[in-house]
XYZ file of C-alpha atoms in Angstrom:
403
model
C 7.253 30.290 -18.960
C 6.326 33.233 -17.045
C 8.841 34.740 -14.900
C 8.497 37.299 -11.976
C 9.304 38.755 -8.936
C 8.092 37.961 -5.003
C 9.717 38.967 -2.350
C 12.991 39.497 -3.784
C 12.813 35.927 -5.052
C 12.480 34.841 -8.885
C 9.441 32.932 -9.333
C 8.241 31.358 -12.749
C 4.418 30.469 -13.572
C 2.844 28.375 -16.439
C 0.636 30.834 -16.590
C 0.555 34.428 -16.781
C 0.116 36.381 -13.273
C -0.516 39.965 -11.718
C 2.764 40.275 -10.685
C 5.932 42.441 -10.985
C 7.842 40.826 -13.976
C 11.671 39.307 -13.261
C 13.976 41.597 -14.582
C 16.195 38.275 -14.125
C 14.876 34.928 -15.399
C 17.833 32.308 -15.073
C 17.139 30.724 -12.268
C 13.938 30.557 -10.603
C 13.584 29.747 -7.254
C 9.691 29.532 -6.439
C 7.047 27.897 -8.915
C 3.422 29.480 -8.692
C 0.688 27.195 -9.461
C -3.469 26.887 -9.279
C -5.303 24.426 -7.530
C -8.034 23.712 -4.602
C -6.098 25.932 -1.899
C -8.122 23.124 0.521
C -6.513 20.229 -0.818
C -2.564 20.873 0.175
C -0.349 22.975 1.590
C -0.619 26.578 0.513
C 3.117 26.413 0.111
C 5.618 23.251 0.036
C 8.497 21.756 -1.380
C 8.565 19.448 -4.187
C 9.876 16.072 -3.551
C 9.212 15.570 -7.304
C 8.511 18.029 -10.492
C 5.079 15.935 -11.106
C 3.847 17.589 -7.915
C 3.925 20.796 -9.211
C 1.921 20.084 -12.395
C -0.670 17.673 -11.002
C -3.872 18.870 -11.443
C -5.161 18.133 -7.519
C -3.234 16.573 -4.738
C -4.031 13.168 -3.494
C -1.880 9.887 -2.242
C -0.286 9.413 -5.512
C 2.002 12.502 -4.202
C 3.810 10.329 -2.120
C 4.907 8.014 -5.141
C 5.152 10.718 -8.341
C 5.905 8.335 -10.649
C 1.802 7.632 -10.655
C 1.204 11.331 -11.316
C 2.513 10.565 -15.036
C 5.559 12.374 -17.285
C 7.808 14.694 -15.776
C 7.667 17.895 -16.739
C 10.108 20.217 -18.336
C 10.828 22.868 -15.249
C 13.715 24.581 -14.334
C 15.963 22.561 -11.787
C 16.420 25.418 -9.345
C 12.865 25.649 -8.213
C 12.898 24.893 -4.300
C 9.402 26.282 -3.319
C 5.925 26.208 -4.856
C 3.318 28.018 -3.772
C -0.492 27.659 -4.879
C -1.291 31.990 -5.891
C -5.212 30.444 -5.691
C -5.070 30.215 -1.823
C -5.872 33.953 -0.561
C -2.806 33.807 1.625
C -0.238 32.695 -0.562
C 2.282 35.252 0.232
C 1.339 34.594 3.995
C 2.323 30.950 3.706
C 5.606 32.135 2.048
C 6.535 33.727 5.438
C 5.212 30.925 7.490
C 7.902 28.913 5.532
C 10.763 31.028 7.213
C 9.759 30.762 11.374
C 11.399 33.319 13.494
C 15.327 32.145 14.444
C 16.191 31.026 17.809
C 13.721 28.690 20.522
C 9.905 28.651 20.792
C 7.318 29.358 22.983
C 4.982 26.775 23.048
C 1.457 26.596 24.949
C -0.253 23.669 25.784
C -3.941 23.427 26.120
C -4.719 20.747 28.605
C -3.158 18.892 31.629
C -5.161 15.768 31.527
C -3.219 12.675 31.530
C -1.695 13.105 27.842
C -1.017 16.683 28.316
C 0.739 16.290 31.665
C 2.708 13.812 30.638
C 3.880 15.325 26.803
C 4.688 18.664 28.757
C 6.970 16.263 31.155
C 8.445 14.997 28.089
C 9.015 18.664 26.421
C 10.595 19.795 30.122
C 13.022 17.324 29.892
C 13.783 16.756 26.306
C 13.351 20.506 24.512
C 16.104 22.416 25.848
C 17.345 22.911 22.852
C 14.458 24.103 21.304
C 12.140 25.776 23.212
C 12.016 28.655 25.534
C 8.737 28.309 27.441
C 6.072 26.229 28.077
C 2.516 27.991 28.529
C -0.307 25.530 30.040
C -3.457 26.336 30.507
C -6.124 24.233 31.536
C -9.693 24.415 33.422
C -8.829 23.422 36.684
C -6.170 26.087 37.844
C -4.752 23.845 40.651
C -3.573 21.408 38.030
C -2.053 24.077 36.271
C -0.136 25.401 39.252
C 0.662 21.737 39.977
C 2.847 21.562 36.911
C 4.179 24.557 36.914
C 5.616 23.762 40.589
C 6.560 20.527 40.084
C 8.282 20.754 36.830
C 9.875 24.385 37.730
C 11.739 22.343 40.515
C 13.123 19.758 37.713
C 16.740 20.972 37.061
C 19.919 20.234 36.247
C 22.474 21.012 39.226
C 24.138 24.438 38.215
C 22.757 24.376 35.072
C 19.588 26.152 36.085
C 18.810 27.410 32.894
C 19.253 24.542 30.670
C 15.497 23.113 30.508
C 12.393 25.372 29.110
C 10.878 27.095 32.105
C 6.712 25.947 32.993
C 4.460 28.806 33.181
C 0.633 29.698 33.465
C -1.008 30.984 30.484
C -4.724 32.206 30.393
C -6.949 31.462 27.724
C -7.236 34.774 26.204
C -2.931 34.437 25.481
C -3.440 31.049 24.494
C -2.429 31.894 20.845
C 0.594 34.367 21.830
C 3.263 31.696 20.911
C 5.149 29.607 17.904
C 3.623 26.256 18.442
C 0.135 25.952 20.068
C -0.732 21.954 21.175
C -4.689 21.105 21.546
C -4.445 18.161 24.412
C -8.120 19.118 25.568
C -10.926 16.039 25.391
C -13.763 15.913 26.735
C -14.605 12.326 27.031
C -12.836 9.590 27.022
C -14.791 5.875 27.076
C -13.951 4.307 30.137
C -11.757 1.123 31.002
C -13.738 -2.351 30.484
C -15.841 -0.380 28.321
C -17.235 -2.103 24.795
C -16.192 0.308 22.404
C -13.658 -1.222 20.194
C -12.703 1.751 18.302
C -12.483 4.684 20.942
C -10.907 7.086 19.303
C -13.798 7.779 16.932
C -16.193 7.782 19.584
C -14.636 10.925 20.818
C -15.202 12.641 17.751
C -18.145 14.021 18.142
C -17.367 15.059 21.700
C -13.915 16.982 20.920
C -15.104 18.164 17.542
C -16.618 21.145 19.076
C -13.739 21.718 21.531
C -11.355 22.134 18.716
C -13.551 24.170 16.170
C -13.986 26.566 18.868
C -9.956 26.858 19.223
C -9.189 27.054 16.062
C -11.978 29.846 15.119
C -9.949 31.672 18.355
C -6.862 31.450 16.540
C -8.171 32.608 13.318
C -9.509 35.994 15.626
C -5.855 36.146 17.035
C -4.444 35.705 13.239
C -2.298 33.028 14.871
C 1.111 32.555 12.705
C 1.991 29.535 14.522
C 1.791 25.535 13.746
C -1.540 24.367 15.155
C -0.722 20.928 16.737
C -3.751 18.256 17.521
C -2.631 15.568 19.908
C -6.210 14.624 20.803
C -8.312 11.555 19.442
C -9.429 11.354 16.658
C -6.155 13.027 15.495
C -6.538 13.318 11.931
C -10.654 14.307 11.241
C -10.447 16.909 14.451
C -7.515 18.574 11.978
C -9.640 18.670 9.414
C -12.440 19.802 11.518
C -9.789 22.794 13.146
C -8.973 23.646 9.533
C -12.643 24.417 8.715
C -13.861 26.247 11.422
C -10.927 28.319 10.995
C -11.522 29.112 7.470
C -15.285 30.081 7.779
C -16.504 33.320 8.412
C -19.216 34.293 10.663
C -22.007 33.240 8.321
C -20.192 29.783 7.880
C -18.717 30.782 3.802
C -15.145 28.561 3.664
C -13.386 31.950 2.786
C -9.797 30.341 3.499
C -8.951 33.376 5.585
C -7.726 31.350 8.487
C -5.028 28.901 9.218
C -3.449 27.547 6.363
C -3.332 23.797 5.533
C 0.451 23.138 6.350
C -0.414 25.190 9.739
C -2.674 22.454 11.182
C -0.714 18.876 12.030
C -2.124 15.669 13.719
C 0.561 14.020 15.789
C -0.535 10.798 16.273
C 1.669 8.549 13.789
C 4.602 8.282 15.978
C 3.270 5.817 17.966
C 2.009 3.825 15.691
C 5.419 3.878 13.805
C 6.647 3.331 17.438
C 4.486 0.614 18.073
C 5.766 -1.122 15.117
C 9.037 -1.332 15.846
C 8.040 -2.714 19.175
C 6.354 -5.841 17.878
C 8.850 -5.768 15.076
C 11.574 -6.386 17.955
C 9.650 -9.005 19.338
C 8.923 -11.301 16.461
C 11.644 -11.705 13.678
C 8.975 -12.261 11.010
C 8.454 -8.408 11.646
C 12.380 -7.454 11.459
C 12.275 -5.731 8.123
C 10.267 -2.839 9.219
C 13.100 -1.591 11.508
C 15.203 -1.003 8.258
C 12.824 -0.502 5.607
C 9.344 -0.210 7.106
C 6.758 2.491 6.837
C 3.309 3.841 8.698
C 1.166 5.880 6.644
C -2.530 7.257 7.496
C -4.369 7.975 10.604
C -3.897 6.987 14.444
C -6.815 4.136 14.275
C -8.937 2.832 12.080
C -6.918 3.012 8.546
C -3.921 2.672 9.650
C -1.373 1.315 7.242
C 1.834 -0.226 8.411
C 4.794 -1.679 5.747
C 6.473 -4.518 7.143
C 8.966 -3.033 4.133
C 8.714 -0.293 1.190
C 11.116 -2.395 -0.753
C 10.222 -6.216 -0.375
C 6.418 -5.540 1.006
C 4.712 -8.339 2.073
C 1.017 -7.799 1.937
C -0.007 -10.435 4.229
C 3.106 -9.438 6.932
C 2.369 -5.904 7.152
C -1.407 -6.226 7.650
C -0.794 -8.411 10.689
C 1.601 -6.185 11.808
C -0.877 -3.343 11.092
C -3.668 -5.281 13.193
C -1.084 -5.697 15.948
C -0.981 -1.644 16.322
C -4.143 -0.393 15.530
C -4.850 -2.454 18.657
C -1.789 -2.136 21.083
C -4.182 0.336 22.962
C -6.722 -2.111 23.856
C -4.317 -4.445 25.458
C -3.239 -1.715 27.816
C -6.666 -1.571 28.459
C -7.013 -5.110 29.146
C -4.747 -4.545 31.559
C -6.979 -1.653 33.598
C -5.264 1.270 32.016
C -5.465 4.114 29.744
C -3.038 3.987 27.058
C -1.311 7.739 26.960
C 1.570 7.400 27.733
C 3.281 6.093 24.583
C 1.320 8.826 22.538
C 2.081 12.084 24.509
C 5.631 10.732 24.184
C 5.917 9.119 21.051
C 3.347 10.959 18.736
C 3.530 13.826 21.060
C 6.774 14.847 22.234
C 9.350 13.426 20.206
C 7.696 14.549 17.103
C 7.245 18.037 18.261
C 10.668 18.140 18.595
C 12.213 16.829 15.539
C 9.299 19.285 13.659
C 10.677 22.265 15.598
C 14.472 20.700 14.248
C 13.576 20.501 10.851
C 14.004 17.085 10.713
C 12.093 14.068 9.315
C 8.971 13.144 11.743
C 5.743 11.153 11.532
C 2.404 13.685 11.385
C -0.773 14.223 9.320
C -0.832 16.819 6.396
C -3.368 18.328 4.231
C -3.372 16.102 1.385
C -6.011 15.969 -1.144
C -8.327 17.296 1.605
C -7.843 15.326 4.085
C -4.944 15.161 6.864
C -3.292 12.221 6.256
C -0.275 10.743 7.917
C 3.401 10.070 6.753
C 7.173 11.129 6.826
C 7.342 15.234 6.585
C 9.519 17.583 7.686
C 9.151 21.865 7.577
C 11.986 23.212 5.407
C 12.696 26.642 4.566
C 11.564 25.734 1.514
C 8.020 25.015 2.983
C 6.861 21.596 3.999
C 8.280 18.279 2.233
C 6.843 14.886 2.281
C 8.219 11.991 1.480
C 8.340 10.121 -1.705
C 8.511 6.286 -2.326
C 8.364 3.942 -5.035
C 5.397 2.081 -3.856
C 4.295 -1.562 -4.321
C 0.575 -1.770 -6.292
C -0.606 -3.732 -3.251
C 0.622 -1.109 -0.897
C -0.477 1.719 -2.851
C -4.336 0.057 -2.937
C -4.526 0.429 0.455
C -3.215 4.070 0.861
C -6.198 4.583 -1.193
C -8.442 2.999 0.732
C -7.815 5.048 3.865
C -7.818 8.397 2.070
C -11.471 7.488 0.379
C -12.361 5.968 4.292
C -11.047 9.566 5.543
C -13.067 11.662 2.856
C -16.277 10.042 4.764
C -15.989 10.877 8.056
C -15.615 14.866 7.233
């Protein structure tokens, strides 16, 4: 073992380091290790010691026990953090956010942005300060900020975040910056059964262009995407941001754990809803899980503990296509996910509680139970079924082809 010192903390390394030695070395806090800084978080904590040793990062992460033997580490490490990423000791302060509310901006006031910052107005008191929305048109932006600025409760004026403007050139002057923007969406009675893939290629520029502006504003902030396709456009974010102007990956920019897809909570949602209206469904309510991207991939457990491999993929099929029967109907299905992958999860992240959201892992942004400690970020761990476990796989090698 290898012992030092980093900011004031004791950190040990398997391997010997550039770094001021530990005067101390009883019991180190922070574990320093090498690997792809592209394929998870620059800094996170360990569910599981086998996380810290494994050689890349991929789905077996969120069941250790497939990573092999646990290793022989010291039991006080809380924090690892991968000294191969160029902004290691960056990541180590984007562990510890600044005390008190946030200041989030939203880009967007389309249908899902309008109604997620309705949700945040009403639900984020606690936790945030200001709202910042900026958007093309500026009469919907002084729409919201009227309407919402006259939502209050009586003689508690001050109890709801207040609804501002925000230009584009601020855009990144805040803790928590949420991409709503798209630029087409496939229209009602249209043919396309998976939409949210067919906006790929038309938000994929919006959101590399964002992202490169928030690498030029060194943004320190989480990097939300709330717009289809969820999970490749945070790949896609990460990227751009990372690049320099002759397009070298120089990993410069946001880190991994900065960019998260919010899209899961609805499908969790959405599987409690059908789970409450068939009983064969029930045991997801107490033991069920959703894992991987919002569409095509998707993996719902009727149960992590008595899986039923048959059960849970009609249950998935149910969700992955809950959108299309709103759409049957003559509507656009939004509200659900600016609420329930939008809102709500926004809010438990800014909490430090457990949420559903996509995370670099293995190199793609894949979706499951987090939650930011100051530790750095923490996903869940399971014991896994083999059937279950197959088809994690399978969505993180369908994910690895589309970017």
């Amino acid at each position: 073992m290898n012992y030092y010192q980093v900011d004031g903390r004791t950190a040990v390394s398997l391997s010997p380091l550039p770094l001021p030695e530990a005067t101390e070395t009883g019991a180190p806090e922070l574990f320093l290790f090498f690997r792809d800084p592209g394929c998870s978080p620059a800094v996170f904590r360990p569910a599981d010691p086998r996380q810290l040793t494994a050689e890349t990062a991929d789905v077996r992460w969120l069941d250790p026990a497939r990573l092999g033997a646990l290793p022989q580490l010291p039991e006080s490490i809380r924090s690892a953090a991968n000294v191969r990423h160029p902004r290691w000791q960056d990541a180590l302060r984007f562990t510890a956010p600044k005390q008190g509310k946030k200041r989030v901006h939203l880009l967007a006031a389309g249908d899902v942005g309008s109604t997620l910052l309705t949700a945040l107005k009403l639900l984020g008191g606690d936790c945030i300060s200001t709202i910042g929305v900026c958007d093309l048109n500026e009469a919907t932006v002084q729409r919201w900020c009227t309407e919402l600025g006259q939502i209050a409760w009586p003689w508690d004026y001050d109890a709801l975040p207040e609804v501002e403007a925000v230009s584009a050139d601020n855009l990144f002057a805040c803790d928590v910056f949420i991409f709503a923007a798209t630029k087409a969406i496939p229209p009602v009675g249209s043919e396309i059964r998976d939409v949210r893939m067919a906006q790929f290629a038309a938000n994929r520029p919006l959101v590399e262009h964002f992202a490169r502006q928030a690498r030029k504003a060194k943004f320190g902030g989480l990097f939300m995407v709330l717009s289809d396709p969820v999970d490749p456009l945070c790949k896609a974010a990460w990227l751009a941001s990372n690049q320099d102007e002759a397009g070298h990956l120089d990993h410069l920019g946001l880190l991994p754990e900065q960019v998260q897809g919010f899209g899961l909570g609805v499908m969790n949602a959405r599987a409690a809803y059908y789970a409450k209206q068939d009983a064969r469904f029930a045991s997801f309510l107490t033991e069920g899980r959703a894992f991987g991207p919002h569409g095509r991939g998707l993996v719902i457990a009727n149960s992590v503990t008595h899986y039923d491999d048959a059960l849970s993929r009609e249950l998935t099929e149910a969700v992955e296509t809950a959108n299309l029967r709103i759409r049957e109907l003559g509507f656009k299905p939004y509200v659900a996910p600016a609420v329930s992958s939008g809102a709500m999860q926004l809010l438990l992240t800014l909490r430090g509680q457990w949420h559903c959201s996509s995370l670099c892992l293995g190199g793609v942004w894949f979706g499951t139970r987090n939650r930011f400690t100051a530790h750095g970020v923490e996903m869940e761990t399971l014991s896994l079924p083999d059937a279950l476990f197959a088809r994690l796989q399978e969505t993180e090698a369908a994910l690895k082809t589309i970017l």
